Amino acid sequence: MGDSNNHVIRKITSAAAVTTFAGTAGFSGFTDATGSAARFNEPRGIAVDSGGTLWVADQANHVIRKITSAAVVTTFAGTAGYSGSTDGTGSAARFFLPFGIAVDSGGGTLWVVDQGNHLIRRITSAAVVTTFAGGASGTYGTIADGTGSAARLWAPAGIAVDSEGTLWVAEFNSNVIRKITSAAVVTTFAGTAGSSGSTDGTGSAARFNAPTGIAVDSGGTLWVADWNSNVIRKITPAAVVTTFAGAALCYPCVTGSTDGTGSAARFNGPVGVAVDSAGTLWVLDNGNSNIRKITTPVATSTLQAQTTGCGSVLGVTTVEGVQVYCDGAGWAMIQNTASPCSFIAELATVQPGGACGYRSASVVRTLSNAATVVRDQHQRRGLTGSADGRQLAQWHEVDQRRLSR
């Protein structure tokens, strides 16, 4: 994480052990070096690629830094102490207070929120910097949907990129969430520009109050650190906005540091949010100077069993309200009552005796205490056709009925 006021990069293990990975606390500056010998000046956004390389928006230095797994810090784009909006390669490029940063799934492209210029910048693996969305610098206070340079953003802060290459931007001053396609088409996905608040709703009916951090999970759900509302918001792919954790009772908004479930929890100016492969949220609670962990429960289902004519099964078990069938091939099947003999299913290996398992929200669930190994990470649906349920046809991805949040 970027510990901006201490001018360092911190590392936190799964056991909550915190160490300083690069920089020295209390010493700002600009130095490319290894570990504690390096210097930063208010590092903000941070992203990690598939190879373990860290990418840092070093805000007050107006540069993008690269940190290897061995803590070797170098300047990848921009020149320290020189602000601007010039496109170029490496040190020839200019930024003005870069804030958020994200890396695509391929690890070859960086996306930077150039907050002072109100722009979204793209950086290739060869350090070629171009302006991807937003008008010329100096468009302060203007917001407009559009393509590329025709779009206007106002103090964007956080940025996330999904598996399809779509960018999601939390726009601090405009109080909206923007969507930017791979063709640089910018639209307002949730909230209404210029209207602050904490109202849950769909699309433009929702309200935010200085949204700052944003993350997207594997299912396309957005998670937003709504800074001035002191809450974490959830946005579905259909733009339905709800308050997931914390209580926004403005004005003034409720602050605190209370641990709890949902609206019982309290935050104080959350500015960053990340989501891991298990669906756990990690929040940078700025006003409390701590890191918060938020679990995201696996959804349950009330689908009823009806197996007549659907082939034999080895066992029926109920897990989290879902009746799960184990067939002879090691399938875990959850029946879709809208279509008899149609199941949401997933490949899994089984132990002798017929126990099986399924995978939901990236968590492997085991039935009958069996050790289960998932072979296929995609949840799929098929029609059972043979006597033991092993023949499956009409394969396709399950979007509407898959077990996810």
C-alpha positions in Angstrom: 0.0 0.0 0.0 1.0 3.6 -0.6 1.5 5.2 2.9 1.4 8.8 1.5 1.9 10.8 4.6 4.9 8.7 5.6 6.2 8.7 2.0 6.7 4.9 1.9 5.4 1.7 0.4 4.2 -0.8 3.0 3.8 -4.6 2.8 1.1 -6.5 4.8 1.1 -10.3 4.9 -2.0 -12.4 5.4 -1.0 -12.7 9.0 -1.2 -8.9 9.3 2.6 -8.4 9.6 3.4 -4.9 8.4 6.8 -4.0 7.0 8.2 -1.0 5.1 9.0 -2.3 1.6 10.5 0.8 0.0 11.3 4.3 1.2 12.0 5.6 4.7 9.2 6.9 6.9 9.2 10.6 7.4 11.6 11.3 4.6 10.1 12.7 1.4 12.0 13.2 -1.8 12.9 11.6 -5.0 15.6 8.9 -5.3 15.7 5.8 -7.4 17.3 3.1 -5.3 16.6 -0.2 -3.4 14.4 -0.5 -0.4 14.9 2.1 2.3 17.3 4.1 0.2 14.6 5.1 -2.2 12.5 8.2 -1.7 8.9 9.1 -2.6 6.8 12.2 -2.2 3.2 11.3 -1.2 2.8 8.0 -3.1 -1.0 7.4 -3.7 -2.3 4.7 -6.0 -0.6 1.4 -6.3 -1.1 -1.6 -8.6 0.5 -5.0 -8.9 0.8 -7.0 -12.1 0.8 -10.7 -12.6 4.6 -10.9 -12.3 4.6 -9.2 -8.9 5.9 -5.8 -10.1 4.5 -2.8 -8.2 3.5 0.4 -10.0 3.1 3.5 -7.9 1.5 6.9 -8.6 4.1 9.1 -6.8 1.7 12.1 -6.6 3.8 15.0 -5.4 6.7 14.0 -7.6 4.4 13.9 -10.7 5.9 10.5 -11.8 5.1 6.8 -12.1 7.5 4.5 -10.2 8.2 0.8 -10.8 9.2 -1.4 -7.9 10.5 -4.9 -8.5 9.9 -7.9 -6.1 13.4 -7.2 -4.8 12.4 -3.6 -3.9 14.4 -2.0 -6.6 12.7 1.4 -7.3 13.0 3.2 -10.7 11.1 6.0 -12.4 9.1 4.5 -15.3 7.4 7.7 -16.7 7.6 11.4 -16.1 10.3 13.6 -14.6 10.3 14.4 -10.9 9.5 18.0 -10.1 8.1 18.8 -13.5 4.3 18.8 -13.9 2.4 19.0 -17.2 0.2 17.0 -19.6 2.7 16.2 -22.4 2.4 12.8 -24.0 5.7 11.1 -24.6 8.0 8.2 -23.8 9.5 7.7 -20.3 11.0 10.9 -18.9 9.6 13.0 -21.8 6.0 12.5 -20.5 4.5 14.9 -18.0 1.8 14.3 -15.3 0.2 16.6 -12.8 -0.6 15.0 -9.4 -1.2 11.4 -10.6 -3.5 9.7 -8.1 -4.9 6.3 -9.1 -3.3 3.6 -11.1 -4.4 0.2 -12.5 -2.8 -2.5 -14.6 -4.7 -4.7 -17.1 -5.0 -8.4 -16.8 -2.3 -9.0 -19.4 0.1 -6.8 -17.3 1.2 -4.8 -20.3 -0.8 -1.6 -20.0 -1.0 0.8 -17.1 -3.9 3.2 -16.6 -3.3 6.3 -14.7 -5.7 8.9 -13.2 -3.9 12.2 -13.9 -5.9 14.0 -11.3 -4.5 17.5 -11.6 -5.0 17.4 -15.4 -8.4 15.7 -15.2 -7.3 13.1 -17.6 -7.0 9.3 -17.9 -3.5 8.4 -19.3 -2.4 5.1 -20.9 1.2 3.8 -20.5 2.4 0.9 -22.6 5.1 -1.6 -21.5 7.6 0.5 -23.5 6.7 3.5 -21.3 4.8 5.3 -24.1 2.4 7.7 -22.4 -0.8 8.9 -24.3 -3.9 10.7 -23.2 -6.8 8.2 -23.4 -9.8 10.2 -22.1 -10.5 13.7 -21.1 -9.9 17.1 -22.6 -7.0 19.5 -22.4 -5.7 20.4 -19.0 -7.5 23.4 -17.6 -11.0 22.0 -18.0 -11.4 22.2 -14.2 -15.0 22.0 -13.1 -16.4 20.6 -16.4 -17.9 17.2 -16.8 -19.3 15.7 -20.0 -19.7 12.2 -21.5 -18.0 11.7 -24.8 -15.3 9.8 -26.7 -11.6 10.4 -26.0 -10.7 14.1 -25.8 -14.4 15.1 -26.1 -15.1 13.7 -22.7 -14.6 15.9 -19.6 -13.7 14.6 -16.1 -13.4 16.6 -12.9 -10.8 15.5 -10.4 -11.0 11.7 -11.0 -9.4 9.7 -8.2 -9.6 5.9 -8.3 -9.5 3.6 -11.3 -10.0 -0.1 -11.9 -9.9 -2.2 -15.0 -12.0 -5.4 -15.5 -11.3 -8.5 -17.4 -12.9 -7.1 -20.6 -10.6 -4.1 -20.6 -13.3 -1.6 -19.4 -12.1 1.1 -17.1 -14.1 2.2 -14.1 -13.3 5.6 -12.5 -14.4 7.1 -9.2 -14.8 10.8 -9.9 -14.1 12.7 -6.6 -15.4 16.2 -7.4 -18.3 15.2 -9.7 -19.6 12.5 -7.3 -20.1 9.9 -10.0 -18.7 6.6 -11.3 -17.6 6.8 -14.9 -17.3 3.9 -17.4 -14.7 4.0 -20.2 -14.7 1.4 -22.9 -11.7 0.1 -24.8 -12.7 2.6 -27.5 -12.4 5.5 -25.0 -16.2 6.1 -24.9 -16.9 7.7 -21.5 -20.3 7.5 -19.9 -21.7 8.1 -16.4 -22.5 4.8 -14.9 -23.9 5.8 -11.5 -24.6 9.0 -9.8 -25.5 12.4 -11.1 -22.7 15.0 -11.7 -22.9 17.9 -9.2 -25.3 16.1 -6.8 -23.8 14.7 -3.7 -25.4 12.4 -1.1 -25.6 8.8 0.0 -28.9 7.6 -1.6 -29.0 4.0 -2.8 -30.6 3.6 -6.2 -30.0 2.6 -9.8 -27.8 4.6 -12.2 -28.4 8.3 -12.0 -30.8 7.9 -9.1 -27.9 7.0 -6.8 -25.8 9.6 -5.0 -22.2 9.6 -3.9 -20.2 12.0 -1.8 -16.6 12.3 -3.0 -16.0 8.7 -4.1 -12.3 8.0 -4.1 -11.3 4.3 -4.3 -12.8 1.7 -6.7 -12.3 -2.0 -7.4 -13.9 -4.5 -9.6 -14.3 -8.2 -8.8 -14.3 -11.2 -11.2 -18.1 -11.1 -11.4 -18.2 -7.5 -12.6 -19.3 -6.0 -9.3 -17.9 -2.6 -8.4 -16.8 -1.7 -4.9 -16.4 2.0 -4.0 -14.8 3.8 -1.1 -17.3 6.7 -0.7 -15.0 9.0 1.2 -17.2 11.7 2.5 -20.1 9.4 3.2 -17.8 7.1 5.3 -19.2 4.0 3.7 -18.4 1.2 1.2 -20.8 1.0 -1.7 -21.6 -2.0 -4.0 -22.6 -1.5 -7.6 -23.9 -4.4 -9.7 -23.3 -4.7 -13.4 -26.9 -3.3 -13.8 -25.8 -0.1 -12.0 -27.8 -0.9 -8.8 -26.0 0.9 -6.0 -26.3 -0.2 -2.4 -24.5 0.6 0.8 -22.5 -2.5 1.8 -20.8 -1.4 4.9 -20.9 1.6 7.2 -23.7 4.1 7.8 -24.1 7.4 5.9 -26.2 9.7 8.0 -25.3 13.0 6.5 -24.9 15.8 7.3 -22.6 15.4 9.1 -21.8 11.9 8.1 -21.2 9.3 10.8 -17.5 8.5 11.4 -15.9 6.0 13.7 -13.8 2.9 13.8 -16.3 0.4 15.0 -16.0 -3.2 13.7 -19.3 -4.8 12.9 -21.6 -6.2 10.2 -23.0 -4.0 7.4 -24.4 -0.7 8.7 -23.2 -1.4 12.2 -19.6 -0.8 11.1 -18.0 2.7 11.1 -15.4 4.2 8.9 -13.6 7.6 8.8 -12.8 8.8 5.3 -12.1 5.5 3.4 -10.0 6.4 0.4 -9.0 3.0 -1.1 -10.5 -0.4 -1.7 -9.2 -3.6 -3.2 -10.8 -7.0 -3.7 -8.9 -10.3 -3.7 -9.7 -13.6 -5.6 -11.8 -14.9 -2.6 -14.0 -11.8 -2.7 -12.6 -10.3 0.5 -12.5 -6.5 0.5 -9.6 -4.5 1.9 -10.2 -0.9 2.8 -7.7 1.9 3.4 -9.6 3.8 6.2 -7.7 7.0 5.9 -9.1 9.0 8.9 -8.5 6.1 11.2 -5.0 5.3 9.8 -5.8 1.6 9.5 -6.6 -1.2 7.1 -10.1 -2.8 7.3 -11.1 -6.3 6.1 -14.7 -6.9 4.9 -16.0 -10.4 4.1 -18.5 -10.8 1.3 -20.8 -13.7 2.1 -21.6 -16.3 -0.6 -25.1 -16.0 -1.9 -27.6 -18.8 -1.1 -30.4 -20.3 -3.1 -33.8 -21.8 -2.4 -34.0 -24.0 -5.5 -35.9 -27.2 -4.8 -35.0 -30.7 -5.7 -36.8 -32.7 -8.4 -34.9 -35.5 -9.9 -37.6 -37.8 -11.4 -36.4 -38.8 -14.8 -33.2 -36.9 -14.6 -30.9 -39.9 -14.1 -29.5 -41.3 -10.9 -27.4 -39.4 -8.4 -25.1 -40.6 -5.7 -26.2 -38.3 -2.9 -28.2 -35.2 -2.1 -26.7 -32.6 0.3 -27.9 -29.1 1.4 -25.1 -26.5 1.6 -26.0 -22.9 2.5 -29.6 -23.6 1.5 -28.7 -25.1 -1.8 -29.6 -28.7 -2.6 -26.6 -30.2 -4.3 -26.5 -33.5 -6.2 -23.4 -35.6 -6.7 -23.4 -37.8 -9.7 -21.1 -40.7 -10.7 -18.7 -38.4 -12.6 -18.0 -36.2 -9.6 -20.3 -33.4 -10.7 -21.8 -31.1 -8.1 -25.2 -30.1 -9.5 -27.6 -27.4 -8.3 -31.0 -27.8 -9.9 -32.7 -25.1 -11.9 -36.4 -25.6 -11.3 -37.4 -23.4 -14.3 -36.2 -26.2 -16.5 -36.5 -29.8 -15.2 -33.3 -31.8 -15.3 -31.3 -28.6 -16.0 -28.5 -28.0 -13.5 -25.9 -25.5 -12.7 -22.8 -27.7 -12.5 -19.1 -27.7 -12.3 -16.3 -30.2 -12.7 -14.7 -31.5 -9.6 -12.7 -34.6 -8.6 -14.0 -36.9 -5.9 -12.8 -39.3 -3.3 -14.0 -42.9 -3.4 -17.5 -43.1 -2.0 -19.2 -40.5 -4.1 -18.7 -37.3 -2.2 -18.3 -34.2 -4.4 -17.9 -30.5 -4.2 -18.6 -27.2 -5.9 -17.0 -23.8 -6.3 -18.8 -20.6 -5.5 -17.4 -17.1 -5.5 -13.8 -18.5 -5.9 -14.1 -20.6 -2.8 -13.9 -24.4 -3.0 -16.7 -25.9 -1.0 -16.5 -29.6 0.0 -19.4 -31.9 0.7 -19.4 -34.9 3.1 -16.0 -33.7 4.3 -14.4 -34.9 1.0 -11.2 -33.4 -0.3 -12.3 -31.7 -3.5 -10.1 -30.3 -6.3 -11.7 -28.1 -8.9 -10.7 -28.8 -12.5 -12.7 -26.1 -14.2 -13.1 -22.6 -12.8 -16.1 -21.7 -14.9 -19.6 -22.5 -13.6 -21.6 -24.1 -16.4 -25.0 -25.6 -17.0 -25.9 -28.8 -18.8 -28.7 -31.2 -19.3 -28.2 -34.7 -17.9 -29.0 -37.4 -20.3 -27.5 -40.7 -19.4 -28.4 -43.1 -16.6 -25.8 -41.9 -14.3 -26.0 -38.2 -15.2 -22.5 -38.1 -16.9 -23.6 -37.0 -20.4 -23.9 -33.2 -20.5 -25.0 -31.2 -23.5 -25.9 -27.6 -24.4 -22.9 -26.2 -22.6 -22.8 -22.4 -22.1 -21.6 -20.0 -19.4 -24.2 -19.4 -16.7 -24.7 -15.7 -16.2 -28.0 -15.2 -14.5 -28.1 -18.3 -12.3 -24.5 -18.9 -11.3 -23.6 -19.0 -7.7 -22.0 -15.7 -7.0 -22.6 -12.6 -4.9 
